[in-house]
Coordinates of C-alpha atoms in Angstrom, one line a residue:
X848 CA 49.9 -31.5 -29.0
X849 CA 48.4 -30.8 -25.4
X850 CA 50.8 -27.0 -25.1
X851 CA 49.4 -26.0 -28.8
X852 CA 45.9 -26.9 -26.9
X853 CA 47.2 -25.0 -24.0
X854 CA 48.6 -22.3 -26.6
X855 CA 45.2 -21.9 -28.4
X856 CA 42.8 -21.7 -25.2
X857 CA 44.9 -19.4 -23.8
X858 CA 45.3 -16.8 -26.9
X859 CA 41.5 -17.1 -27.2
X860 CA 40.9 -16.0 -23.2
X861 CA 43.4 -13.5 -24.0
X862 CA 41.8 -12.0 -27.2
X863 CA 38.2 -12.3 -25.1
X864 CA 39.5 -10.0 -22.6
X865 CA 40.8 -7.5 -24.7
X866 CA 37.6 -7.0 -26.7
X867 CA 36.3 -7.3 -23.4
X868 CA 38.9 -4.0 -22.0
X869 CA 38.0 -2.1 -25.4
X870 CA 34.6 -1.9 -25.1
X871 CA 34.7 -0.5 -21.3
X872 CA 37.0 2.2 -22.7
X873 CA 34.7 2.8 -25.8
X874 CA 31.5 3.3 -23.0
X875 CA 33.8 5.2 -20.4
X876 CA 35.3 7.5 -23.5
X877 CA 31.4 8.0 -24.7
X878 CA 30.0 9.1 -21.0
X879 CA 32.8 12.1 -20.9
X880 CA 31.3 14.0 -22.9
X881 CA 33.2 17.7 -23.0
X882 CA 30.8 20.7 -22.0
X883 CA 30.3 23.3 -24.8
X884 CA 33.4 25.9 -24.8
X885 CA 32.3 29.3 -23.0
X886 CA 30.6 31.6 -25.5
X887 CA 33.6 34.8 -26.0
X888 CA 33.1 37.7 -23.6
X889 CA 33.3 41.5 -24.9
X890 CA 36.2 43.0 -24.5
X891 CA 37.3 46.6 -23.4
X892 CA 40.1 49.1 -23.1
X893 CA 40.9 50.9 -20.0
X894 CA 40.5 54.3 -20.7
X895 CA 43.9 55.4 -19.0
X896 CA 46.3 52.6 -19.6
X897 CA 44.3 50.9 -22.6
X898 CA 44.5 47.3 -21.1
X899 CA 41.7 45.0 -22.3
X900 CA 39.5 43.3 -19.9
X901 CA 35.6 41.5 -20.0
X902 CA 33.3 44.0 -20.0
X903 CA 32.1 42.3 -16.7
X904 CA 35.5 43.2 -14.8
X905 CA 35.4 46.6 -16.5
X906 CA 34.6 49.8 -13.7
X907 CA 32.2 52.3 -15.0
X908 CA 32.0 56.2 -13.9
X909 CA 29.1 58.1 -14.4
X910 CA 30.4 59.4 -18.1
X911 CA 30.1 56.0 -18.9
X912 CA 34.0 55.2 -19.1
X913 CA 35.6 52.0 -18.2
X914 CA 38.4 51.1 -16.6
X915 CA 41.1 48.2 -15.0
X916 CA 40.4 49.3 -11.6
X917 CA 39.2 52.0 -8.7
X918 CA 42.7 53.8 -9.0
X919 CA 42.4 54.4 -13.0
X920 CA 38.9 55.6 -12.2
X921 CA 39.9 57.7 -9.6
X922 CA 43.1 58.6 -11.3
X923 CA 41.0 59.9 -14.7
X924 CA 38.2 61.7 -12.6
X925 CA 41.2 64.8 -11.7

C-alpha cells in the first residue's frame, strides 16, 4: 500500500513539473516573434550581360542605363 501512495505522489509531482515546463515553453515561444519579411526589391537587368540584380546595387550611367559592375559600364561606353 505504501508503494502505491509513493507512486501516486511521484506521478502528481511529475505531472505538475511537466505542466510548468509546458507553460514556460509557450511563454518563451510567444516572446520570440519573427520580424516581418523584408519588402520586395525592384529588380533590373544589366544592359550588357542581362543579369538581374536589385536596383539599389546597380550602377547607372549618364544615359540612365543600368549595369551590374563598373567593367560592364565601361565596356558599353566604348
